[in-house]
């Protein structure tokens, strides 16, 4: 089981997709009591984590697995919609922005699912796909990173390529959006900081001093990074 936990309010959600079948569970955070346990039929192994979003109409819990991406009611576990567009053992978690869900798996596709009365794939892209790293999105752009070190920026509405840049080292950690900046930690432990925009602009590189394959956590003006040997907190004292 590799899927990360997701929590909000008094609920803890667990995506548990295995070769024996899938489950989506909600636990009470205060007691550990099972609030609901939903069977996910006909899904394959997935390492992705659930994403909880506010679509403007309702809260949705969005899961990525093969062969489908699906939305669920976070309070009841009822499936709200499902679109078949994935394959293989999925590792990357879904991204969401402005009514669109973005899911990706290497050798398959990056798919943009337009939500609405009848959710459907509005466009797809097939080059330099992410295998481990999860994509991130804004209303204008969607970003993904390949294990080979290529970061791709696409127009979120059309899927047209805005820019692409190849770094010297591979990228396993997920990308992070913070303000108007995109952060990417490569496997050697160098944090690449880029401007969010329609052209590639590198703002700076910072070396951690040891390898890292973990996604940085951002909060309260600080960045927390787990390296191979140490846990770092970067920010003002």
CSV table of C-alpha atoms in Angstrom, one decimal, residues 82-174:
chain,number,residue,atom,x,y,z
A,82,UNK,CA,-16.2,7.8,-14.0
A,83,UNK,CA,-14.1,8.2,-17.2
A,84,UNK,CA,-11.9,5.4,-18.7
A,85,UNK,CA,-8.7,6.9,-19.9
A,86,UNK,CA,-5.8,5.3,-17.9
A,87,UNK,CA,-3.8,2.0,-18.0
A,88,UNK,CA,-0.9,0.2,-16.3
A,89,UNK,CA,0.1,0.6,-12.7
A,90,UNK,CA,-0.8,4.2,-12.0
A,91,UNK,CA,1.5,6.2,-9.6
A,92,UNK,CA,0.7,9.9,-10.2
A,93,UNK,CA,-2.2,11.5,-8.3
A,94,UNK,CA,-4.8,13.6,-10.1
A,95,UNK,CA,-4.4,17.4,-10.4
A,96,UNK,CA,-7.4,19.8,-10.6
A,97,UNK,CA,-8.0,23.4,-11.6
A,98,UNK,CA,-11.0,25.3,-12.9
A,99,UNK,CA,-13.3,22.4,-13.6
A,100,UNK,CA,-10.6,20.1,-15.2
A,101,UNK,CA,-9.0,17.0,-13.8
A,102,UNK,CA,-5.6,16.0,-15.1
A,103,UNK,CA,-4.3,12.4,-14.9
A,104,UNK,CA,-1.2,10.9,-16.3
A,105,UNK,CA,0.7,7.6,-16.6
A,106,UNK,CA,3.9,6.8,-18.5
A,107,UNK,CA,3.4,5.1,-21.9
A,108,UNK,CA,-0.4,5.8,-21.7
A,109,UNK,CA,-1.3,9.6,-21.9
A,110,UNK,CA,-1.9,12.8,-20.0
A,111,UNK,CA,-5.6,13.3,-20.1
A,112,UNK,CA,-7.7,16.4,-19.3
A,113,UNK,CA,-11.1,15.4,-18.0
A,114,UNK,CA,-13.7,18.2,-18.3
A,115,UNK,CA,-16.2,18.0,-15.4
A,116,UNK,CA,-19.8,18.8,-15.8
A,117,UNK,CA,-23.1,16.9,-16.4
A,118,UNK,CA,-21.3,14.3,-18.5
A,119,UNK,CA,-17.5,14.4,-17.7
A,120,UNK,CA,-15.3,13.5,-20.7
A,121,UNK,CA,-11.7,13.7,-21.9
A,122,UNK,CA,-11.4,17.1,-23.7
A,123,UNK,CA,-7.8,16.6,-24.8
A,124,UNK,CA,-4.8,14.3,-24.3
A,125,UNK,CA,-1.0,14.5,-24.7
A,126,UNK,CA,1.6,11.8,-25.2
A,127,UNK,CA,5.2,13.0,-24.9
A,128,UNK,CA,7.6,12.8,-22.0
A,129,UNK,CA,4.9,11.6,-19.6
A,130,UNK,CA,5.3,11.3,-15.8
A,131,UNK,CA,5.8,7.9,-14.2
A,132,UNK,CA,6.1,8.8,-10.5
A,133,UNK,CA,5.8,12.5,-10.2
A,134,UNK,CA,2.2,13.9,-9.9
A,135,UNK,CA,1.2,16.8,-12.1
A,136,UNK,CA,0.0,20.2,-10.9
A,137,UNK,CA,-2.3,22.7,-12.5
A,138,UNK,CA,-3.6,26.3,-12.6
A,139,UNK,CA,-6.5,27.5,-14.6
A,140,UNK,CA,-4.1,28.4,-17.4
A,141,UNK,CA,-1.4,25.7,-17.3
A,142,UNK,CA,-0.7,22.1,-16.3
A,143,UNK,CA,2.8,21.0,-15.5
A,144,UNK,CA,4.3,17.4,-15.3
A,145,UNK,CA,7.8,16.0,-14.8
A,146,UNK,CA,9.2,12.8,-16.3
A,147,UNK,CA,11.5,10.5,-14.5
A,148,UNK,CA,14.1,11.4,-17.1
A,149,UNK,CA,14.2,15.0,-16.0
A,150,UNK,CA,11.9,16.8,-18.5
A,151,UNK,CA,9.3,19.3,-17.2
A,152,UNK,CA,6.5,20.0,-19.6
A,153,UNK,CA,4.1,22.9,-19.5
A,154,UNK,CA,0.8,22.7,-21.4
A,155,UNK,CA,-2.1,25.0,-22.0
A,156,UNK,CA,-4.7,23.7,-19.6
A,157,UNK,CA,-7.6,24.5,-21.9
A,158,UNK,CA,-6.3,23.1,-25.2
A,159,UNK,CA,-3.3,20.8,-24.3
A,160,UNK,CA,-1.0,22.8,-26.6
A,161,UNK,CA,2.6,22.8,-25.6
A,162,UNK,CA,3.7,26.0,-24.0
A,163,UNK,CA,7.3,25.0,-23.1
A,164,UNK,CA,9.5,22.1,-22.2
A,165,UNK,CA,12.8,21.9,-20.4
A,166,UNK,CA,15.2,19.1,-19.7
A,167,UNK,CA,17.3,19.1,-16.5
A,168,UNK,CA,20.5,17.0,-16.0
A,169,UNK,CA,18.9,14.8,-13.4
A,170,UNK,CA,15.7,12.8,-13.2
A,171,UNK,CA,12.6,13.9,-11.3
A,172,UNK,CA,10.7,11.5,-8.9
A,173,UNK,CA,9.2,14.0,-6.5
A,174,UNK,CA,6.0,15.7,-7.4
